[in-house]
Amino acid sequence: MELGLYTFADVNPNPSRSKGAEGAERLKHLIEEIELADQVGLDVFGLGEHHRPDYAASAPAVALAAAAVKTSNIRLTSAVTVLSSDDPVRVFQQFATLDLISNGRAEIMAGRGSFIESFPLFGYKLEDYDQLFEEKLDLLLALRDGETVDWSGELRAPIRGRGVYPRPLQDPLPLWVAVGGTPQSLARAGALGLPVALAIIGGEPRRFAPLFELYREAARRAGQDQSKLKTSINVHGFIADTTEMAADQFYGPQAEVMNRIGRERGWGPTSRAQFDLSRGPNGALFVGDPEAVAEKIIAQQALFKNDRFLLQMAIGLMPHDQIMRGIELYGTKVAPIVRKALTEKSEGAKASA
């Protein structure tokens, strides 16, 4: 199982200094985080696209390209690309370019997005939300599958025999579909035979496990090769030297973000009691010391059989040194425990077969 991180590069939406200075510092810290994740042996780093004052990453491919020249092994992915409000040609070109710069380490994680700011910003209608994603995913797959493209849809001008360049080093360029728990989204990804990344940021994770079975069944019915299917769970959490320290450091910034988004969407405010319950064995948060987090990752892998696990640690205005320590512990303490346990489990299964 691949282990990695993702972030939205949070910034203060109302900083005491200029927003340019705030953004510059956050992106500097972001590159340092990705560098460290690479150095400590993590497998993947994802960067989400947002168009809001509280996030600095509206152009993930640009920031990931900066990280590509500072790293050697870690895979670099969007988390997510809001495909519905972007142009698939430009998305493909940007990530093909990232793939060349990184020597074959780029990926696209495409989704419909959890915020809607990009739709009016780029001139799209929210009533076309679903159709936009379906059409643009179809076009992105066509761009990935062939150098010269013939394609037509209802919401974008057709392409008639045009070449799209540059071509990526990886063939095909890895493309994941990001979903938030809608069964139809998982069934669509399965029918297309695409890897799927499921965000679990609340509730009891075991409730989501049937969705991966739906995904695999949809792939089977569509005649897709089951061996090529991949799944990821993307979650919130934090790692520190002690579980108490991890909870105390993470709660404030994470609660501030969730409450801010909650006010926009009509959710009730969160509380420390809810937070502590969610970081328990049956909750969605992965917060604790390295042993506790590793134990929970291993338990969830037994439930989901997922091929990838991505942790969002840098939520809200967390101090950079705390994030860096969390990444260090993730790579040097958590990852070895998880990899050892899963290797022993795999070898035991082979021996008994």
Short mmCIF file of C-alpha atoms in Angstrom, two decimals:
data_model
loop_
_atom_site.label_atom_id
_atom_site.label_comp_id
_atom_site.label_asym_id
_atom_site.label_seq_id
_atom_site.Cartn_x
_atom_site.Cartn_y
_atom_site.Cartn_z
CA MET A 1 0.00 0.00 0.00
CA GLU A 2 1.25 3.45 -0.91
CA LEU A 3 1.41 6.00 1.91
CA GLY A 4 1.22 9.71 1.29
CA LEU A 5 -0.01 13.16 2.14
CA TYR A 6 -2.24 15.78 0.60
CA THR A 7 -2.94 19.41 1.39
CA PHE A 8 -4.84 22.46 0.14
CA ALA A 9 -2.05 24.84 1.25
CA ASP A 10 -4.20 26.71 3.78
CA VAL A 11 -3.51 30.39 4.41
CA ASN A 12 -5.02 33.05 6.66
CA PRO A 13 -7.90 34.60 4.67
CA ASN A 14 -7.49 37.81 6.67
CA PRO A 15 -3.74 38.17 7.26
CA SER A 16 -2.13 41.04 9.12
CA ARG A 17 0.27 41.48 6.18
CA SER A 18 -0.36 41.42 2.44
CA LYS A 19 -1.98 38.35 0.92
CA GLY A 20 0.95 38.12 -1.47
CA ALA A 21 3.41 37.79 1.42
CA GLU A 22 1.14 35.25 3.09
CA GLY A 23 0.93 33.18 -0.10
CA ALA A 24 4.66 33.36 -0.75
CA GLU A 25 5.50 32.01 2.70
CA ARG A 26 2.91 29.22 2.49
CA LEU A 27 4.17 28.04 -0.90
CA LYS A 28 7.76 28.12 0.37
CA HIS A 29 6.69 25.94 3.28
CA LEU A 30 4.72 23.68 0.92
CA ILE A 31 7.83 22.91 -1.14
CA GLU A 32 9.73 22.16 2.07
CA GLU A 33 6.96 19.76 3.14
CA ILE A 34 7.09 17.91 -0.17
CA GLU A 35 10.89 17.75 -0.05
CA LEU A 36 10.78 16.25 3.45
CA ALA A 37 8.08 13.76 2.47
CA ASP A 38 10.35 12.60 -0.33
CA GLN A 39 13.39 12.38 1.96
CA VAL A 40 11.62 10.24 4.57
CA GLY A 41 10.36 7.80 1.96
CA LEU A 42 6.67 8.58 1.57
CA ASP A 43 5.16 7.51 -1.74
CA VAL A 44 2.74 10.26 -2.79
CA PHE A 45 2.07 13.97 -2.26
CA GLY A 46 -1.19 15.54 -3.42
CA LEU A 47 -2.16 19.19 -3.78
CA GLY A 48 -5.79 20.27 -4.06
CA GLU A 49 -7.15 22.99 -6.35
CA HIS A 50 -9.25 25.73 -4.72
CA HIS A 51 -10.23 29.28 -5.63
CA ARG A 52 -10.84 30.81 -2.21
CA PRO A 53 -8.97 33.29 0.03
CA ASP A 54 -8.22 30.55 2.60
CA TYR A 55 -6.16 28.39 0.21
CA ALA A 56 -3.03 29.20 -1.81
CA ALA A 57 -3.25 26.34 -4.34
CA SER A 58 -5.35 27.41 -7.31
CA ALA A 59 -2.72 26.06 -9.76
CA PRO A 60 -1.51 22.69 -8.38
CA ALA A 61 0.52 21.74 -11.46
CA VAL A 62 2.68 24.85 -11.08
CA ALA A 63 3.47 24.22 -7.41
CA LEU A 64 4.05 20.51 -8.03
CA ALA A 65 6.45 21.34 -10.86
CA ALA A 66 8.46 23.47 -8.42
CA ALA A 67 8.53 20.48 -6.06
CA ALA A 68 9.48 18.11 -8.89
CA VAL A 69 12.92 19.65 -9.29
CA LYS A 70 13.53 19.39 -5.53
CA THR A 71 12.52 15.72 -5.20
CA SER A 72 13.54 12.36 -6.63
CA ASN A 73 11.06 9.59 -5.89
CA ILE A 74 7.75 10.81 -4.51
CA ARG A 75 4.75 10.77 -6.84
CA LEU A 76 3.11 14.17 -7.39
CA THR A 77 -0.63 14.43 -7.89
CA SER A 78 -3.46 16.92 -7.82
CA ALA A 79 -5.91 16.30 -4.98
CA VAL A 80 -8.11 17.26 -6.75
CA THR A 81 -8.21 18.92 -10.16
CA VAL A 82 -11.69 20.45 -10.46
CA LEU A 83 -12.20 19.07 -13.94
CA SER A 84 -15.77 20.36 -14.34
CA SER A 85 -14.63 24.00 -14.45
CA ASP A 86 -11.31 23.50 -16.25
CA ASP A 87 -10.40 22.65 -19.81
CA PRO A 88 -9.25 19.03 -20.19
CA VAL A 89 -6.75 19.98 -22.89
CA ARG A 90 -4.95 22.37 -20.56
CA VAL A 91 -5.18 19.92 -17.66
CA PHE A 92 -3.58 17.22 -19.77
CA GLN A 93 -0.86 19.54 -21.07
CA GLN A 94 -0.01 20.83 -17.61
CA PHE A 95 0.29 17.39 -16.05
CA ALA A 96 2.09 15.95 -19.09
CA THR A 97 4.61 18.76 -18.62
CA LEU A 98 4.84 17.97 -14.89
CA ASP A 99 5.41 14.33 -15.83
CA LEU A 100 8.35 15.28 -18.05
CA ILE A 101 9.87 17.59 -15.42
CA SER A 102 9.50 14.94 -12.69
CA ASN A 103 10.80 12.08 -14.86
CA GLY A 104 7.52 10.19 -14.80
CA ARG A 105 6.08 10.92 -11.34
CA ALA A 106 2.95 12.93 -12.19
CA GLU A 107 -0.67 11.93 -11.66
CA ILE A 108 -4.05 13.59 -12.07
CA MET A 109 -6.77 13.14 -9.47
CA ALA A 110 -9.90 14.51 -11.12
CA GLY A 111 -13.09 15.39 -9.31
CA ARG A 112 -16.13 17.64 -9.34
CA GLY A 113 -14.84 19.65 -6.38
CA SER A 114 -16.28 20.24 -2.93
CA PHE A 115 -16.58 24.01 -3.44
CA ILE A 116 -18.38 25.89 -6.22
CA GLU A 117 -16.33 29.12 -6.54
CA SER A 118 -14.62 27.97 -9.73
CA PHE A 119 -17.88 27.63 -11.69
CA PRO A 120 -18.86 31.33 -11.86
CA LEU A 121 -15.18 32.27 -11.96
CA PHE A 122 -14.66 30.42 -15.23
CA GLY A 123 -18.12 30.99 -16.65
CA TYR A 124 -19.84 27.65 -16.04
CA LYS A 125 -23.41 27.01 -14.89
CA LEU A 126 -23.96 25.07 -11.69
CA GLU A 127 -26.99 23.37 -13.23
CA ASP A 128 -24.53 21.64 -15.60
CA TYR A 129 -22.49 20.31 -12.65
CA ASP A 130 -22.86 16.60 -13.43
CA GLN A 131 -22.84 16.79 -17.22
CA LEU A 132 -19.73 18.98 -17.23
CA PHE A 133 -17.76 16.39 -15.29
CA GLU A 134 -18.94 13.45 -17.39
CA GLU A 135 -18.13 15.17 -20.69
CA LYS A 136 -14.78 16.52 -19.58
CA LEU A 137 -13.69 13.22 -18.09
CA ASP A 138 -14.54 11.59 -21.42
CA LEU A 139 -12.42 14.16 -23.24
CA LEU A 140 -9.53 13.81 -20.78
CA LEU A 141 -9.50 10.06 -21.34
CA ALA A 142 -9.44 10.62 -25.11
CA LEU A 143 -6.50 13.02 -24.73
CA ARG A 144 -4.67 10.49 -22.60
CA ASP A 145 -5.30 7.60 -24.96
CA GLY A 146 -4.16 9.17 -28.23
CA GLU A 147 -1.96 11.93 -29.62
CA THR A 148 -4.56 13.04 -32.18
CA VAL A 149 -8.05 13.64 -30.86
CA ASP A 150 -11.49 13.56 -32.45
CA TRP A 151 -14.12 14.40 -29.86
CA SER A 152 -17.48 16.14 -29.54
CA GLY A 153 -19.86 16.91 -26.69
CA GLU A 154 -22.67 19.29 -25.81
CA LEU A 155 -20.98 21.73 -23.42
CA ARG A 156 -17.57 22.18 -25.07
CA ALA A 157 -16.56 22.90 -28.64
CA PRO A 158 -15.53 19.75 -30.56
CA ILE A 159 -11.96 18.82 -31.41
CA ARG A 160 -11.41 17.55 -34.93
CA GLY A 161 -8.19 15.69 -35.55
CA ARG A 162 -5.94 17.92 -33.47
CA GLY A 163 -2.72 16.82 -31.82
CA VAL A 164 -2.21 17.58 -28.14
CA TYR A 165 1.32 18.12 -26.81
CA PRO A 166 3.58 17.47 -25.02
CA ARG A 167 3.05 13.77 -24.52
CA PRO A 168 3.86 12.49 -21.02
CA LEU A 169 6.69 10.13 -20.14
CA GLN A 170 4.23 7.70 -18.53
CA ASP A 171 1.94 5.95 -20.97
CA PRO A 172 -0.78 6.24 -19.93
CA LEU A 173 -0.55 9.20 -17.58
CA PRO A 174 -2.13 7.97 -14.31
CA LEU A 175 -5.64 9.32 -13.78
CA TRP A 176 -7.63 8.80 -10.57
CA VAL A 177 -11.24 9.82 -9.95
CA ALA A 178 -11.87 11.50 -6.60
CA VAL A 179 -15.26 10.87 -4.98
CA GLY A 180 -16.97 11.96 -1.79
CA GLY A 181 -19.24 8.99 -1.14
CA THR A 182 -21.84 9.22 -3.92
CA PRO A 183 -22.54 5.65 -5.11
CA GLN A 184 -23.06 6.75 -8.72
CA SER A 185 -19.57 8.30 -8.79
CA LEU A 186 -17.94 5.08 -7.65
CA ALA A 187 -19.97 3.02 -10.12
CA ARG A 188 -18.92 5.34 -12.96
CA ALA A 189 -15.24 5.07 -12.03
CA GLY A 190 -15.53 1.29 -11.85
CA ALA A 191 -17.26 1.06 -15.23
CA LEU A 192 -14.42 3.10 -16.74
CA GLY A 193 -11.78 0.97 -14.99
CA LEU A 194 -10.20 4.01 -13.35
CA PRO A 195 -8.56 4.13 -9.91
CA VAL A 196 -10.78 5.80 -7.31
CA ALA A 197 -9.92 7.95 -4.27
CA LEU A 198 -12.59 8.14 -1.57
CA ALA A 199 -12.57 11.07 0.87
CA ILE A 200 -13.63 10.08 4.40
CA ILE A 201 -13.63 13.10 6.70
CA GLY A 202 -16.48 12.26 9.06
CA GLY A 203 -18.70 9.53 10.44
CA GLU A 204 -17.72 5.89 10.82
CA PRO A 205 -15.36 4.73 8.05
CA ARG A 206 -16.80 1.20 7.97
CA ARG A 207 -20.03 2.66 6.53
CA PHE A 208 -18.06 3.53 3.40
CA ALA A 209 -16.63 0.05 2.82
CA PRO A 210 -19.58 -1.17 0.67
CA LEU A 211 -18.83 1.63 -1.80
CA PHE A 212 -15.60 -0.08 -2.84
CA GLU A 213 -17.53 -3.30 -3.37
CA LEU A 214 -19.94 -1.35 -5.59
CA TYR A 215 -16.94 0.04 -7.48
CA ARG A 216 -15.47 -3.40 -8.07
CA GLU A 217 -18.83 -4.86 -9.10
CA ALA A 218 -19.41 -2.04 -11.61
CA ALA A 219 -15.97 -2.74 -13.07
CA ARG A 220 -16.73 -6.46 -13.30
CA ARG A 221 -20.02 -5.83 -15.09
CA ALA A 222 -18.29 -3.50 -17.54
CA GLY A 223 -15.67 -6.14 -18.31
CA GLN A 224 -12.81 -4.17 -16.79
CA ASP A 225 -9.62 -5.93 -15.69
CA GLN A 226 -9.99 -6.26 -11.91
CA SER A 227 -6.22 -6.45 -11.47
CA LYS A 228 -5.90 -2.86 -12.75
CA LEU A 229 -8.37 -1.37 -10.26
CA LYS A 230 -6.90 0.73 -7.46
CA THR A 231 -8.47 2.38 -4.43
CA SER A 232 -7.36 5.09 -2.04
CA ILE A 233 -8.85 6.50 1.14
CA ASN A 234 -8.11 10.17 1.78
CA VAL A 235 -8.55 11.28 5.40
CA HIS A 236 -7.80 13.97 7.98
CA GLY A 237 -5.27 13.40 10.74
CA PHE A 238 -2.07 14.37 12.47
CA ILE A 239 0.97 12.68 13.99
CA ALA A 240 3.06 13.96 16.90
CA ASP A 241 5.44 12.45 19.45
CA THR A 242 2.55 11.69 21.82
CA THR A 243 -1.14 11.17 21.20
CA GLU A 244 -2.05 13.97 23.61
CA MET A 245 0.27 16.37 21.78
CA ALA A 246 -1.16 15.37 18.39
CA ALA A 247 -4.73 15.96 19.55
CA ASP A 248 -3.96 19.29 21.20
CA GLN A 249 -2.00 20.62 18.20
CA PHE A 250 -4.48 19.48 15.57
CA TYR A 251 -7.84 20.22 17.17
CA GLY A 252 -7.78 24.03 17.11
CA PRO A 253 -6.79 24.60 13.46
CA GLN A 254 -8.92 21.71 12.17
CA ALA A 255 -11.98 22.82 14.14
CA GLU A 256 -11.60 26.39 12.91
CA VAL A 257 -11.62 25.20 9.29
CA MET A 258 -14.54 22.80 9.75
CA ASN A 259 -16.58 25.44 11.59
CA ARG A 260 -15.87 28.05 8.91
CA ILE A 261 -17.00 25.68 6.18
CA GLY A 262 -19.90 24.60 8.39
CA ARG A 263 -21.18 28.18 8.64
CA GLU A 264 -21.19 28.36 4.84
CA ARG A 265 -23.06 25.07 4.46
CA GLY A 266 -25.37 25.12 7.46
CA TRP A 267 -23.57 22.56 9.63
CA GLY A 268 -23.60 22.84 13.40
CA PRO A 269 -20.34 23.75 15.18
CA THR A 270 -17.94 21.00 16.14
CA SER A 271 -16.67 20.39 19.68
CA ARG A 272 -13.66 18.85 21.39
CA ALA A 273 -15.84 15.95 22.55
CA GLN A 274 -16.84 15.19 18.95
CA PHE A 275 -13.22 15.50 17.87
CA ASP A 276 -12.04 13.09 20.56
CA LEU A 277 -14.74 10.58 19.59
CA SER A 278 -13.77 10.81 15.92
CA ARG A 279 -10.12 10.09 16.67
CA GLY A 280 -11.11 6.89 18.46
CA PRO A 281 -10.88 3.41 16.90
CA ASN A 282 -14.17 3.72 14.98
CA GLY A 283 -13.87 7.37 13.95
CA ALA A 284 -12.65 9.04 10.78
CA LEU A 285 -9.72 11.02 12.21
CA PHE A 286 -6.18 9.56 12.28
CA VAL A 287 -4.69 11.53 15.16
CA GLY A 288 -2.08 10.24 17.56
CA ASP A 289 1.46 9.09 18.13
CA PRO A 290 3.13 6.99 15.40
CA GLU A 291 2.10 3.64 16.87
CA ALA A 292 -1.55 4.67 17.27
CA VAL A 293 -1.83 6.07 13.75
CA ALA A 294 -0.05 3.07 12.23
CA GLU A 295 -2.40 0.71 14.07
CA LYS A 296 -5.44 2.55 12.71
CA ILE A 297 -4.06 2.61 9.14
CA ILE A 298 -3.49 -1.16 9.30
CA ALA A 299 -7.01 -1.74 10.67
CA GLN A 300 -8.59 0.39 7.95
CA GLN A 301 -6.61 -1.40 5.25
CA ALA A 302 -8.03 -4.70 6.47
CA LEU A 303 -11.50 -3.19 6.09
CA PHE A 304 -11.10 -1.39 2.75
CA LYS A 305 -8.33 -3.40 1.04
CA ASN A 306 -7.15 -0.04 -0.27
CA ASP A 307 -4.00 0.34 -2.36
CA ARG A 308 -3.22 3.88 -1.17
CA PHE A 309 -3.66 5.91 2.00
CA LEU A 310 -3.41 9.72 1.90
CA LEU A 311 -3.41 11.83 5.05
CA GLN A 312 -4.29 15.53 5.18
CA MET A 313 -2.27 16.91 8.10
CA ALA A 314 -1.76 20.56 7.14
CA ILE A 315 -5.30 21.77 7.84
CA GLY A 316 -5.86 25.38 8.83
CA LEU A 317 -3.14 27.57 10.25
CA MET A 318 -0.91 24.91 11.77
CA PRO A 319 2.65 25.97 12.61
CA HIS A 320 5.13 24.86 9.96
CA ASP A 321 7.46 23.19 12.44
CA GLN A 322 4.62 21.00 13.72
CA ILE A 323 3.73 19.93 10.20
CA MET A 324 7.35 19.12 9.42
CA ARG A 325 7.66 17.03 12.59
CA GLY A 326 4.46 15.21 11.66
CA ILE A 327 5.82 14.40 8.20
CA GLU A 328 9.09 13.19 9.69
CA LEU A 329 7.25 10.86 12.07
CA TYR A 330 4.96 9.63 9.30
CA GLY A 331 7.87 8.61 7.10
CA THR A 332 10.33 7.35 9.72
CA LYS A 333 7.99 5.77 12.30
CA VAL A 334 4.49 5.16 10.91
CA ALA A 335 5.41 3.96 7.42
CA PRO A 336 7.87 1.23 8.57
CA ILE A 337 5.30 -0.18 11.01
CA VAL A 338 2.56 -0.26 8.37
CA ARG A 339 4.77 -1.69 5.64
CA LYS A 340 6.11 -4.41 7.93
CA ALA A 341 2.64 -5.43 9.06
CA LEU A 342 1.21 -5.55 5.54
CA THR A 343 4.24 -7.43 4.20
CA GLU A 344 3.92 -10.06 6.93
CA LYS A 345 0.19 -10.32 6.25
CA SER A 346 0.79 -10.80 2.52
CA GLU A 347 3.50 -13.40 3.07
CA GLY A 348 1.26 -15.24 5.53
CA ALA A 349 -1.59 -15.32 3.03
CA LYS A 350 0.72 -16.70 0.32
CA ALA A 351 2.07 -19.36 2.65
CA SER A 352 -1.41 -20.58 3.55
CA ALA A 353 -2.64 -20.55 -0.06
#
